[in-house]
mmCIF file of C-alpha atoms in Angstrom:
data_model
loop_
_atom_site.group_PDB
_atom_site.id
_atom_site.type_symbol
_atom_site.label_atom_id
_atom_site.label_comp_id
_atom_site.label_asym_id
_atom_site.label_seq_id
_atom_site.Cartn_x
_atom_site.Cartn_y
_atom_site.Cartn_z
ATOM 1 C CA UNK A 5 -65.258 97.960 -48.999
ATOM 2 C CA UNK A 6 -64.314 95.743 -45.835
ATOM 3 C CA UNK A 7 -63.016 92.278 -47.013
ATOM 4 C CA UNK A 8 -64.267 89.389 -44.754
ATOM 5 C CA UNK A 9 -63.018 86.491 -44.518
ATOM 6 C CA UNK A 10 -65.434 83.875 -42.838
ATOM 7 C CA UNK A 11 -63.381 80.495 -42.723
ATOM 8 C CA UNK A 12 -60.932 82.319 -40.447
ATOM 9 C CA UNK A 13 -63.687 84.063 -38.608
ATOM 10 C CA UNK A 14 -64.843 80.124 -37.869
ATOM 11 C CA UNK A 15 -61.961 78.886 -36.853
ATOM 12 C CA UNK A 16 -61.176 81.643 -34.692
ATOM 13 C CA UNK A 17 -64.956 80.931 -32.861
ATOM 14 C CA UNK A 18 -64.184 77.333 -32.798
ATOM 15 C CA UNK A 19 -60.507 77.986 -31.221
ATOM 16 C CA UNK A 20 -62.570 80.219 -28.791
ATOM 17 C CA UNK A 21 -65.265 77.320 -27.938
ATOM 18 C CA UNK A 22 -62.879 75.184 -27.230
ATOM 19 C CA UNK A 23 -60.638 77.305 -24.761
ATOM 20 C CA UNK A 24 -64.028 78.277 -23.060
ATOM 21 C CA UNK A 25 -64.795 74.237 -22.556
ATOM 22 C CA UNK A 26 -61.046 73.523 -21.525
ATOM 23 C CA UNK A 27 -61.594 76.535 -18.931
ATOM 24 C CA UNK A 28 -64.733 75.388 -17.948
ATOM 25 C CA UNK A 29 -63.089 71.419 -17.397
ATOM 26 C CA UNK A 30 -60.668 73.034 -15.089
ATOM 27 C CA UNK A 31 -62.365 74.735 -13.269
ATOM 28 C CA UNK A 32 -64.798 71.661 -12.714
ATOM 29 C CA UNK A 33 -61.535 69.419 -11.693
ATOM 30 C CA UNK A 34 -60.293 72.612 -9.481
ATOM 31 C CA UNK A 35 -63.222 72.799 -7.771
ATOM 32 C CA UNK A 36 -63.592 68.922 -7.302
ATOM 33 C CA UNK A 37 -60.195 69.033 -5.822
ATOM 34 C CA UNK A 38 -60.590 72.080 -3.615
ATOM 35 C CA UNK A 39 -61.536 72.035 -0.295
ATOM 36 C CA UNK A 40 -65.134 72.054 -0.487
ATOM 37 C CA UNK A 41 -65.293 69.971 -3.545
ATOM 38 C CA UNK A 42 -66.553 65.933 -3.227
ATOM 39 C CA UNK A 43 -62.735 64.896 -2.843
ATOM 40 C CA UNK A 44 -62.383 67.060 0.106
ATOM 41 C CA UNK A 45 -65.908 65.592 1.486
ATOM 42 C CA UNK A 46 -64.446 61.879 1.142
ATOM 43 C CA UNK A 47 -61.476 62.620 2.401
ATOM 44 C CA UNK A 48 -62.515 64.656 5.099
ATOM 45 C CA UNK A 49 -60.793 67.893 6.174
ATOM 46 C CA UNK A 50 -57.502 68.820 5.182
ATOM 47 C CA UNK A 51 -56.410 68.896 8.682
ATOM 48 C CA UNK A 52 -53.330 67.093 7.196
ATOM 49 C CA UNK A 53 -52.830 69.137 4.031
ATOM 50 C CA UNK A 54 -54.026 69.752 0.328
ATOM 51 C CA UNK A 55 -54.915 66.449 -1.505
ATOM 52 C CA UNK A 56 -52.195 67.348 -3.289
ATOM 53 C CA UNK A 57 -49.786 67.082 -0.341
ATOM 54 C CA UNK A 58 -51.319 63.746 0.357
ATOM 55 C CA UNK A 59 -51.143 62.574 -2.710
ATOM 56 C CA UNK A 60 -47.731 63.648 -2.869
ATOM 57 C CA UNK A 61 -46.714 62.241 0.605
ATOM 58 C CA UNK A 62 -48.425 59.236 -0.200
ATOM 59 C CA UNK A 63 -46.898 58.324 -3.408
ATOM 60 C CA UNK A 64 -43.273 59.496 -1.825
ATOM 61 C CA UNK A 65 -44.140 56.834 1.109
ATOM 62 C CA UNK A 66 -44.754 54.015 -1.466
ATOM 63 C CA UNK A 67 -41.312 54.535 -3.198
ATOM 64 C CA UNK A 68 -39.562 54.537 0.230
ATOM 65 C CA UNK A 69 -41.237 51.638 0.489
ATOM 66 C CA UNK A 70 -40.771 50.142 -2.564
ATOM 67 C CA UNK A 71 -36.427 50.796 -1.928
ATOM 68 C CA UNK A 72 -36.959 49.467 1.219
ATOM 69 C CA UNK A 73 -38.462 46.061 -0.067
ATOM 70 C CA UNK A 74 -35.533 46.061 -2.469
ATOM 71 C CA UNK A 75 -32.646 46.807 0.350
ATOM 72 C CA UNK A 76 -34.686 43.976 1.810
ATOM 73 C CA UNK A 77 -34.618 41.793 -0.560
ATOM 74 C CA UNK A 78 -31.086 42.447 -1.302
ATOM 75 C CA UNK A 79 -29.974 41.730 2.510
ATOM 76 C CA UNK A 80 -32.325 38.604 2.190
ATOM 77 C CA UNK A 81 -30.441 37.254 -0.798
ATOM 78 C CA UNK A 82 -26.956 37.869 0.238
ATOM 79 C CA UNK A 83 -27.898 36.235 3.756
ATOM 80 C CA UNK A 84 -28.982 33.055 1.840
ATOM 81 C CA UNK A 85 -25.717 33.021 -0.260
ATOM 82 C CA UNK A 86 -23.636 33.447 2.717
ATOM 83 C CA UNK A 87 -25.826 30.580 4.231
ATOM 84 C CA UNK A 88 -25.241 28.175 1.395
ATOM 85 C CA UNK A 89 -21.657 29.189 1.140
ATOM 86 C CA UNK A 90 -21.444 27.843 4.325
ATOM 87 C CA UNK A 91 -22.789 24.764 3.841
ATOM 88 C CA UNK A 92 -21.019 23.855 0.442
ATOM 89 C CA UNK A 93 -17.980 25.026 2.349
ATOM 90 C CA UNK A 94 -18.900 22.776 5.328
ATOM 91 C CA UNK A 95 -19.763 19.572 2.455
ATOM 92 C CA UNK A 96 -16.071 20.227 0.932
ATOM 93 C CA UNK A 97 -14.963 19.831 4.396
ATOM 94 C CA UNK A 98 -16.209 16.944 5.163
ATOM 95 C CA UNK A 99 -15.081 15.719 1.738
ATOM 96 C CA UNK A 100 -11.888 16.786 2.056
ATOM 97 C CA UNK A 101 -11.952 15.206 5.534
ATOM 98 C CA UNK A 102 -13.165 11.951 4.282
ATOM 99 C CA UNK A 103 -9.991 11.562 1.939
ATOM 100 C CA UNK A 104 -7.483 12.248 3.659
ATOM 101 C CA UNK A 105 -8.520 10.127 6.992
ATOM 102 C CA UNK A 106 -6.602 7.328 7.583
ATOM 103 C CA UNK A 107 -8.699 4.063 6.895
ATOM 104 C CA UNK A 108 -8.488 0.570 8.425
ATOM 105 C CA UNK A 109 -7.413 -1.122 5.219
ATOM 106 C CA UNK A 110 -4.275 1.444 5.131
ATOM 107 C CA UNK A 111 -3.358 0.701 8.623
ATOM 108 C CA UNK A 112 -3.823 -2.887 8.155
ATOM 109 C CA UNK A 113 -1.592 -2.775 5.521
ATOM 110 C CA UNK A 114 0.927 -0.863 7.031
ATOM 111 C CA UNK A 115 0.810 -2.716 10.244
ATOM 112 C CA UNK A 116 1.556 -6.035 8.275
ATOM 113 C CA UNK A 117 4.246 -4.185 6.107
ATOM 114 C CA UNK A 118 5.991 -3.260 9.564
ATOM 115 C CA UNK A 119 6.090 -6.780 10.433
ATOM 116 C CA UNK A 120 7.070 -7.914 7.009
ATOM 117 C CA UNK A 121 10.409 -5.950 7.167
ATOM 118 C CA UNK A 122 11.033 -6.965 10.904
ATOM 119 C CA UNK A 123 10.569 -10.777 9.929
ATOM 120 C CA UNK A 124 12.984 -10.504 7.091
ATOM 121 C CA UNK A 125 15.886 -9.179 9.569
ATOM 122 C CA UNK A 126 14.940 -12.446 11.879
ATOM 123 C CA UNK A 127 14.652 -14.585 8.873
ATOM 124 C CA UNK A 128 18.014 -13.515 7.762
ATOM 125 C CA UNK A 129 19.628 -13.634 11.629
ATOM 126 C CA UNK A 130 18.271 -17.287 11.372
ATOM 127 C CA UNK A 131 19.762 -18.142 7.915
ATOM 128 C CA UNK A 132 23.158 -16.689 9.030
ATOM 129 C CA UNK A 133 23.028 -18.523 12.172
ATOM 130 C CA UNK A 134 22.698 -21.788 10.365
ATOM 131 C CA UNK A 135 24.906 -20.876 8.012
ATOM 132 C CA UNK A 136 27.913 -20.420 11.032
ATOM 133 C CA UNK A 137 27.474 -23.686 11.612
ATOM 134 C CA UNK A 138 27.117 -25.683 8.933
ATOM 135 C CA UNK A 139 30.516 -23.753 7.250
ATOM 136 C CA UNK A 140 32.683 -24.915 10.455
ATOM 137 C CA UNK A 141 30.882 -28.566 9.890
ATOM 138 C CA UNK A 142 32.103 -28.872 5.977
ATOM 139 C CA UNK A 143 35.474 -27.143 6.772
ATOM 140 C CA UNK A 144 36.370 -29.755 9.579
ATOM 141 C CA UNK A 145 37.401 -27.295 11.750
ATOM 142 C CA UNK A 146 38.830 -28.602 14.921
ATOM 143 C CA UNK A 147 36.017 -30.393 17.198
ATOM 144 C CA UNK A 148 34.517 -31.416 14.209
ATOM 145 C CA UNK A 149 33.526 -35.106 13.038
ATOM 146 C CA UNK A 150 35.864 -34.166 9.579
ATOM 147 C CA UNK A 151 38.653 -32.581 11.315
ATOM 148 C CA UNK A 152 39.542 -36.918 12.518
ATOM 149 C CA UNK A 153 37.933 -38.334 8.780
ATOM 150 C CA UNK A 154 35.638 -39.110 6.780
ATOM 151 C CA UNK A 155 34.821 -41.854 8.633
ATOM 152 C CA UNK A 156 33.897 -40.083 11.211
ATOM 153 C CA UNK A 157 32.034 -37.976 9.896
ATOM 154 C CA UNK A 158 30.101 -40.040 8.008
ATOM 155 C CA UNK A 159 29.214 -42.197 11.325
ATOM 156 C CA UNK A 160 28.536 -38.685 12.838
ATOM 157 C CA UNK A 161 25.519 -38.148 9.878
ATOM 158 C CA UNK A 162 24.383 -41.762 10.456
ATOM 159 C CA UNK A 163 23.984 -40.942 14.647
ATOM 160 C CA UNK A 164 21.951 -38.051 13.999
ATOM 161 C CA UNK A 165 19.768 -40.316 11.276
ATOM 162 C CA UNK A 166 19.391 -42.981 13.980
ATOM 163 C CA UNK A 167 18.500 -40.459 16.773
ATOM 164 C CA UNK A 168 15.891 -38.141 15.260
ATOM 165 C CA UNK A 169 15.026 -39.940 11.762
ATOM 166 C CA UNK A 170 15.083 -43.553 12.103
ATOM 167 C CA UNK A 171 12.854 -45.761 10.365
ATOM 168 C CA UNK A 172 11.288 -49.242 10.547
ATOM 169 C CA UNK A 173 13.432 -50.937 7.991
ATOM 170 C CA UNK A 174 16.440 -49.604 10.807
ATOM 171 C CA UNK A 175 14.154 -49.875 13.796
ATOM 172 C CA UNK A 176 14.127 -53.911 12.800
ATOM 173 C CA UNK A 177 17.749 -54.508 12.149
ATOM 174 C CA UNK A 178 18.229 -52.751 15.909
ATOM 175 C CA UNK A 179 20.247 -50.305 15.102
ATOM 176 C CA UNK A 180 17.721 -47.536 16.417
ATOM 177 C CA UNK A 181 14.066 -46.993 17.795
ATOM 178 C CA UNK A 182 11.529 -45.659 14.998
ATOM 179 C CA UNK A 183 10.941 -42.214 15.189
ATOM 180 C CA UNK A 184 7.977 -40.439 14.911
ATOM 181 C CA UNK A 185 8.618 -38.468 11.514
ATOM 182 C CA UNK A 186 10.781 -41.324 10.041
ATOM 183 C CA UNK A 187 13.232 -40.026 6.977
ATOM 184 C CA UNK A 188 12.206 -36.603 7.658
ATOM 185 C CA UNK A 189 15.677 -35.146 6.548
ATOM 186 C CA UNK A 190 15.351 -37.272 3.352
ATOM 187 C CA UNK A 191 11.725 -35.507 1.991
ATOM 188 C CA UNK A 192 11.342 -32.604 0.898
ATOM 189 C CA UNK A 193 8.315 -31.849 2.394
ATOM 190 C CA UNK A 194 10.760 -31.190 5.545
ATOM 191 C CA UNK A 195 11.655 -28.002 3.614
ATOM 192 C CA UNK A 196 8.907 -26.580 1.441
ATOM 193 C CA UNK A 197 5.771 -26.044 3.434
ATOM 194 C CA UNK A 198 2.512 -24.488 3.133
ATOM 195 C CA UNK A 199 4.487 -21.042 4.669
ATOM 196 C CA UNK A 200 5.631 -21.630 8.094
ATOM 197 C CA UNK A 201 7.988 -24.125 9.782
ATOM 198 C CA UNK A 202 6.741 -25.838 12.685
ATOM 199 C CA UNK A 203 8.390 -24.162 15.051
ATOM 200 C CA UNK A 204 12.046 -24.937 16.059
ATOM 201 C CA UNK A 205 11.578 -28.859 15.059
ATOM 202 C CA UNK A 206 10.446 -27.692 11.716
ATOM 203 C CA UNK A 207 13.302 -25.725 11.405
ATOM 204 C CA UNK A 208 15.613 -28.094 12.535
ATOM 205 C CA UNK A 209 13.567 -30.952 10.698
ATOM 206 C CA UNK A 210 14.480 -28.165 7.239
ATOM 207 C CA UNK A 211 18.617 -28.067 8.348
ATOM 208 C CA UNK A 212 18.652 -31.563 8.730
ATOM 209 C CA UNK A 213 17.257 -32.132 4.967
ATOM 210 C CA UNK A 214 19.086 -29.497 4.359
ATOM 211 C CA UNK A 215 22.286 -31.486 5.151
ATOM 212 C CA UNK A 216 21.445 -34.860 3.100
ATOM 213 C CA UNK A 217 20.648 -32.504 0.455
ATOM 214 C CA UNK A 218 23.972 -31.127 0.016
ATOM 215 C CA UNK A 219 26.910 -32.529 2.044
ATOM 216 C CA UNK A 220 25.625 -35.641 3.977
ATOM 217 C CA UNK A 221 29.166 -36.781 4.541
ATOM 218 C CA UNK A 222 32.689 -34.088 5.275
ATOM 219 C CA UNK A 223 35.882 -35.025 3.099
ATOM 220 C CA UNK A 224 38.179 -35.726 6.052
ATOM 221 C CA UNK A 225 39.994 -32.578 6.872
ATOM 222 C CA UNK A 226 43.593 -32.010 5.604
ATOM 223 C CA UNK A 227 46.372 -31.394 8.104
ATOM 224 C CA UNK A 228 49.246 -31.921 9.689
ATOM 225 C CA UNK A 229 52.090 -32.878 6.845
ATOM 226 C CA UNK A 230 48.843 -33.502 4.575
ATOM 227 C CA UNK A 231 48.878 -29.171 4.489
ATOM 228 C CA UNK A 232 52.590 -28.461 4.852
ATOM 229 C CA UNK A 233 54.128 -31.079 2.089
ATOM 230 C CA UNK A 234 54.925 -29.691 -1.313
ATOM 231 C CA UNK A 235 51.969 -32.719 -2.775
ATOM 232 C CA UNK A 236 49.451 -31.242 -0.044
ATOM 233 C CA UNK A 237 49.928 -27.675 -1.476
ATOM 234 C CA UNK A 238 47.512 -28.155 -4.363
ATOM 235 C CA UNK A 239 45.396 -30.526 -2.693
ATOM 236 C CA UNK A 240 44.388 -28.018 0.351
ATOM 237 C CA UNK A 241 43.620 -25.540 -2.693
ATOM 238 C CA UNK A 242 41.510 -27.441 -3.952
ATOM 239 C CA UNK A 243 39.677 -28.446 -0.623
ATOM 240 C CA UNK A 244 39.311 -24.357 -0.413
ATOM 241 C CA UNK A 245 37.485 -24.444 -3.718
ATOM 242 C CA UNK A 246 35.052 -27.295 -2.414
ATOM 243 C CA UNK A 247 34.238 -25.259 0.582
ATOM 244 C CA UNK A 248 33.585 -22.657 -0.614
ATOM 245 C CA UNK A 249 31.247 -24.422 -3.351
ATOM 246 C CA UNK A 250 29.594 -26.412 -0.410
ATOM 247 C CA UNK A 251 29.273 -23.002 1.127
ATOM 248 C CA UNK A 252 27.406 -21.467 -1.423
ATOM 249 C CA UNK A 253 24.963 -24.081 -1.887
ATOM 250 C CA UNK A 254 24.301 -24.481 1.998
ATOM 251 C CA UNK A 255 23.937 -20.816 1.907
ATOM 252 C CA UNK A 256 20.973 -21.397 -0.773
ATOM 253 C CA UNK A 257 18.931 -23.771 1.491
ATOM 254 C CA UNK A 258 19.778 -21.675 4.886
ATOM 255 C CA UNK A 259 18.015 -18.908 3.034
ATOM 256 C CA UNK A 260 15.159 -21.158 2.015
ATOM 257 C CA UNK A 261 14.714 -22.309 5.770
ATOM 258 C CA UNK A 262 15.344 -18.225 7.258
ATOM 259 C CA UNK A 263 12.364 -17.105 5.734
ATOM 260 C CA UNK A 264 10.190 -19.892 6.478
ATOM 261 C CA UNK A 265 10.889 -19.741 9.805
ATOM 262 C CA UNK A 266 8.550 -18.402 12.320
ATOM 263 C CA UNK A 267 9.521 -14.987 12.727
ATOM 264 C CA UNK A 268 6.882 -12.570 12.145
ATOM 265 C CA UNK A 269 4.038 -11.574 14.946
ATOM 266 C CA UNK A 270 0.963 -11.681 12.888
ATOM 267 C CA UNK A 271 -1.998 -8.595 12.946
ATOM 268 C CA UNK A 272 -5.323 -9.743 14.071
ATOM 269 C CA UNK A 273 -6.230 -8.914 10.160
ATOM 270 C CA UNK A 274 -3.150 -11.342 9.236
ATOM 271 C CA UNK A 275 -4.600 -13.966 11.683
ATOM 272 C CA UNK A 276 -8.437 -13.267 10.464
ATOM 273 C CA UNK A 277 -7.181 -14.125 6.948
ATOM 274 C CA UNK A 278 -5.399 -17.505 8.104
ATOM 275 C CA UNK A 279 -9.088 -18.072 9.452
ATOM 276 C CA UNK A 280 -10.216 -17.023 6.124
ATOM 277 C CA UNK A 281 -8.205 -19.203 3.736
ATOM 278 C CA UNK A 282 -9.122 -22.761 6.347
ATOM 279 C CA UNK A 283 -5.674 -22.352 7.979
ATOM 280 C CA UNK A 284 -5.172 -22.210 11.485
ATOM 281 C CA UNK A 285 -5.110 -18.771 13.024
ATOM 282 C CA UNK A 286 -1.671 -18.625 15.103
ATOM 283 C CA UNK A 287 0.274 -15.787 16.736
ATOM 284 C CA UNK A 288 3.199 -15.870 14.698
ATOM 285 C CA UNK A 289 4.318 -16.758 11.118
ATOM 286 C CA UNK A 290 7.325 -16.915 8.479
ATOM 287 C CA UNK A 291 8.365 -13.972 6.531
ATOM 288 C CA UNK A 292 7.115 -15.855 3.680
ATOM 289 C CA UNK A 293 3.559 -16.360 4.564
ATOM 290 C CA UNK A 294 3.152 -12.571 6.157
ATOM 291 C CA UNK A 295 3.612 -12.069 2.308
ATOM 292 C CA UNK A 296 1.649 -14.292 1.150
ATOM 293 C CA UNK A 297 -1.433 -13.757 3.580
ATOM 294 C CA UNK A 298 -1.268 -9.645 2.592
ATOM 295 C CA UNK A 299 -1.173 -10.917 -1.415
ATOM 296 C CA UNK A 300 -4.139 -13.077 -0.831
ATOM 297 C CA UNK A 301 -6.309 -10.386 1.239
ATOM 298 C CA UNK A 302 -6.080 -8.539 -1.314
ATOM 299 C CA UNK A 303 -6.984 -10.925 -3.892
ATOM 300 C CA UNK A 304 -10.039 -13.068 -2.120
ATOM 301 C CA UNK A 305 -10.801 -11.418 0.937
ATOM 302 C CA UNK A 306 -14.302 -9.668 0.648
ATOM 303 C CA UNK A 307 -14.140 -7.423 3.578
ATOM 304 C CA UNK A 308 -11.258 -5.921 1.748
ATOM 305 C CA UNK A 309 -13.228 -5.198 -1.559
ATOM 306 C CA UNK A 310 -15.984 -4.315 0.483
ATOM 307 C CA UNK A 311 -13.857 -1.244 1.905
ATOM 308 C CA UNK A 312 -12.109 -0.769 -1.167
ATOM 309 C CA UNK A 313 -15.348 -0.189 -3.065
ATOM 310 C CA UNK A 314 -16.450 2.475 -0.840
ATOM 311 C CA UNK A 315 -13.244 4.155 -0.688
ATOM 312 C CA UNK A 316 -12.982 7.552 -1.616
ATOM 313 C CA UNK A 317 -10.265 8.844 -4.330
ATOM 314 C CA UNK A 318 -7.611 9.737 -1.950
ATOM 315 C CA UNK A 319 -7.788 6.565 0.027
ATOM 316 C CA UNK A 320 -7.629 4.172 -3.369
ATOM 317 C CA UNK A 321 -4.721 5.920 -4.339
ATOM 318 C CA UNK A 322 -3.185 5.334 -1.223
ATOM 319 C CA UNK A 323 -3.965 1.927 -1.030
ATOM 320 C CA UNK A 324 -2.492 1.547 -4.335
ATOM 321 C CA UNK A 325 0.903 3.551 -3.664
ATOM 322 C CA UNK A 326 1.216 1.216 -0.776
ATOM 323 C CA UNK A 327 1.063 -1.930 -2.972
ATOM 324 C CA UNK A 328 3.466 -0.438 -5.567
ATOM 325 C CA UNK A 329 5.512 -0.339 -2.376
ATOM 326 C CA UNK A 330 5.125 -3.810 -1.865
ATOM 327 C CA UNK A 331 5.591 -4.744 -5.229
ATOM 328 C CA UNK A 332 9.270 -2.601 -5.868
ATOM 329 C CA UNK A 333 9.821 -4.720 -2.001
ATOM 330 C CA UNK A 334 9.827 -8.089 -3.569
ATOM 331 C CA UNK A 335 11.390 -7.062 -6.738
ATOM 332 C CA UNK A 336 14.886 -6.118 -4.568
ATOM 333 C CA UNK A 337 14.127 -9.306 -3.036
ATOM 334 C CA UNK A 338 14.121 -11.458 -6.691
ATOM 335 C CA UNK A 339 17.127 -9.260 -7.313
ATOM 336 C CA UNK A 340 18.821 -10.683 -4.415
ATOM 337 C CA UNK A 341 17.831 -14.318 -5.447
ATOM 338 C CA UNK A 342 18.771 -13.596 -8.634
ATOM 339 C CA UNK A 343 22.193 -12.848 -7.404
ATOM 340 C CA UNK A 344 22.379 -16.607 -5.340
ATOM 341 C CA UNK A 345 21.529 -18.009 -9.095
ATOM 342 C CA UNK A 346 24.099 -16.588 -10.906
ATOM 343 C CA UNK A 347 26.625 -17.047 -8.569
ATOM 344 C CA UNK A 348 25.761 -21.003 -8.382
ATOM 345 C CA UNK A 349 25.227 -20.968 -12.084
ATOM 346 C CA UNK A 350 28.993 -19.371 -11.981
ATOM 347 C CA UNK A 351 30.426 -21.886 -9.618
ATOM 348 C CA UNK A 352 28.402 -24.675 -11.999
ATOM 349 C CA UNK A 353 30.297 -23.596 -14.887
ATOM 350 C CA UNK A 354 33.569 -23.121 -13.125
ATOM 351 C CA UNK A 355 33.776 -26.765 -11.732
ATOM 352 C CA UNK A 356 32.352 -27.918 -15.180
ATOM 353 C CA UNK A 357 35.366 -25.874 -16.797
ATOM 354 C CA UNK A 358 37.723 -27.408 -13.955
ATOM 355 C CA UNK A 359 36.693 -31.082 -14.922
ATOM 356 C CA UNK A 360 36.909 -31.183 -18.187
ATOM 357 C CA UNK A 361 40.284 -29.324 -18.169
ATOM 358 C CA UNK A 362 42.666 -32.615 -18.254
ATOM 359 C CA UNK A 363 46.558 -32.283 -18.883
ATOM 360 C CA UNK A 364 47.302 -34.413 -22.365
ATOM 361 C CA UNK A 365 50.155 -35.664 -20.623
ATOM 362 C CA UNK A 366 52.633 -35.709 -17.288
ATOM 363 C CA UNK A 367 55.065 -32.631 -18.353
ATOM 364 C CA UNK A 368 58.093 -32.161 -16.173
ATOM 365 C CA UNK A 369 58.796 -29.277 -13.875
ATOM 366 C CA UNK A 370 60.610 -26.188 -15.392
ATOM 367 C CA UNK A 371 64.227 -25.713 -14.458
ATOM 368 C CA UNK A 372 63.478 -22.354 -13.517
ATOM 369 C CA UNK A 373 67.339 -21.283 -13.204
ATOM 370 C CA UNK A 374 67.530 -21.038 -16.985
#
């Protein structure tokens, strides 16, 4: 007997359905797509090709486009970065520029640091030039009032008073016509000023004071036998030791008047700043008040701060190597004061030591063949 078996025999109909409806789908699609089919109609003739070569070319077309969008976008991008490298490189530039250029308040300050150092080699020519004279004065050197006595040399000191300095109470008892800065070399005020002397009369007015100050009257001058005589031998010793004491503290006050004398040409800054501070503004000034004017710009002026806040980093750190400069400038110059003090606090102690050293008693000379 045949054996049957019917859910196979189903399935295999089924399978067979299928396939026939698949086939039948394809066809259907095939002949949509062929030439006469509706896709042909809309899309006219393939005078160009297949719809499948269109298709094909057409989605081909879009990719090149699509790479070429991203080429282009890539050339767009790497234009704008070169762009803006440009321009931060441009803003560094200019940054970099503004930094390193040279500002107004630097030259100002170096233009009144130039004349600073020039004043102080006039100041000291005029110090040394008083000082030439005023050693050969308390020496007694020959043509001077000492070299023929005290006397002399105090009448000497008493002309000058009567000529330059007199005043009324001397005016009255005729023995001069009153002058018009009476006692001048007897006040301070001849010597210490605001910052400048007034011009060769103030500095004269300063050597005069100067003079009553410290050695109004020479010791008459020791010579002759005075200097040769086995008695003078100690005495002109000791005349060296008072000259050269006198020396040192005429030296002092010469200084004081050398840098207050009117030595330095002043910037138009320097002279804006006299202007500033209720002074008036004139061409020239001591080596002293240069100093002073550039410490007080920089403390009270406002057209300095004004710059200085707007300054960039380079330019503040110039500005403040420059006043370190200035600073380690007047330290060398305390250091040189310094020096004057401890050398007249030396020659203090030394005539202090001299004075109170007193032989107990007269001892006879040694008999110096034994």
């Amino acid at each position: 007997m045949p054996v049957i078996d019917y859910a196979s025999l189903a399935v295999d109909q089924a399978m067979k359905f299928i396939q026939n409806q698949m086939n039948n789908t394809l066809n259907s699609i095939t002949g949509q797509l062929g030439a006469n089919g509706p896709l042909a109609q809309l899309l006219g003739p393939n005078t160009y090709g297949s719809v499948n070569q269109l298709l094909q070319q057409g989605f081909t077309q879009i990719s090149n486009y699509q790479k070429a969008q991203v080429d282009a976008h890539s050339q767009l991008i790497d234009g704008q970065n070169i762009a803006m490298a440009r321009v931060q490189r441009d803003f560094r530039n200019a940054q970099i520029r503004d930094e390193h250029i040279v500002g107004s308040t630097h030259c100002a300050a170096l233009d009144g640091g130039q004349a600073v150092i020039a004043g102080a080699s006039k100041s000291w020519q005029v110090a040394k030039s008083i000082t030439d004279v005023t050693d050969k004065r308390g020496e007694g050197g020959l043509n001077q009032p000492g070299y023929f006595g005290s006397a002399q040399a105090a009448q000497a000191n008493n002309n000058l008073h009567y000529q330059r300095y007199c005043n009324d109470v001397e005016a009255a008892a005729g023995l001069c016509t009153i002058s018009q800065t009476p006692n001048a070399d007897q006040q301070a005020s001849a010597l210490f000023v605001s910052g400048t002397l007034d011009g060769q009369d103030g500095v004269t007015r300063a050597n005069d004071y100067a003079t009553s100050l410290i050695q109004p009257v020479v010791p008459g001058t020791l010579r002759g036998d005075q200097i040769t005589s086995t008695q003078g031998a100690e005495a002109i010793a000791r005349r060296r030791a008072y000259n050269a004491r006198m020396s040192l503290a005429r030296d002092v006050t010469s200084v004081a008047i050398g840098v207050q004398s009117p030595s330095v040409t002043l910037t138009s800054e320097q002279q804006q700043e006299m202007t500033d501070e209720g002074l008036p503004a004139t061409p020239t000034a001591s080596w002293l008040h240069a100093l002073m004017l550039d410490t007080t710009r920089r403390l009270s002026s406002t057209n300095y701060h004004g710059q200085l806040a707007s300054m960039p980093a380079a330019s503040i750190q110039r500005e403040i190597a420059t006043e370190l400069a200035q600073t380690n400038y007047l330290l060398v110059q305390l250091y040189k004061l310094n020096l004057m003090h401890a050398t007249t606090s030396a020659a203090h102690l030394a005539e202090t030591v001299e004075h109170n050293y007193q032989p107990a008693f007269a001892m006879p000379s040694p008999n110096l063949s034994n």
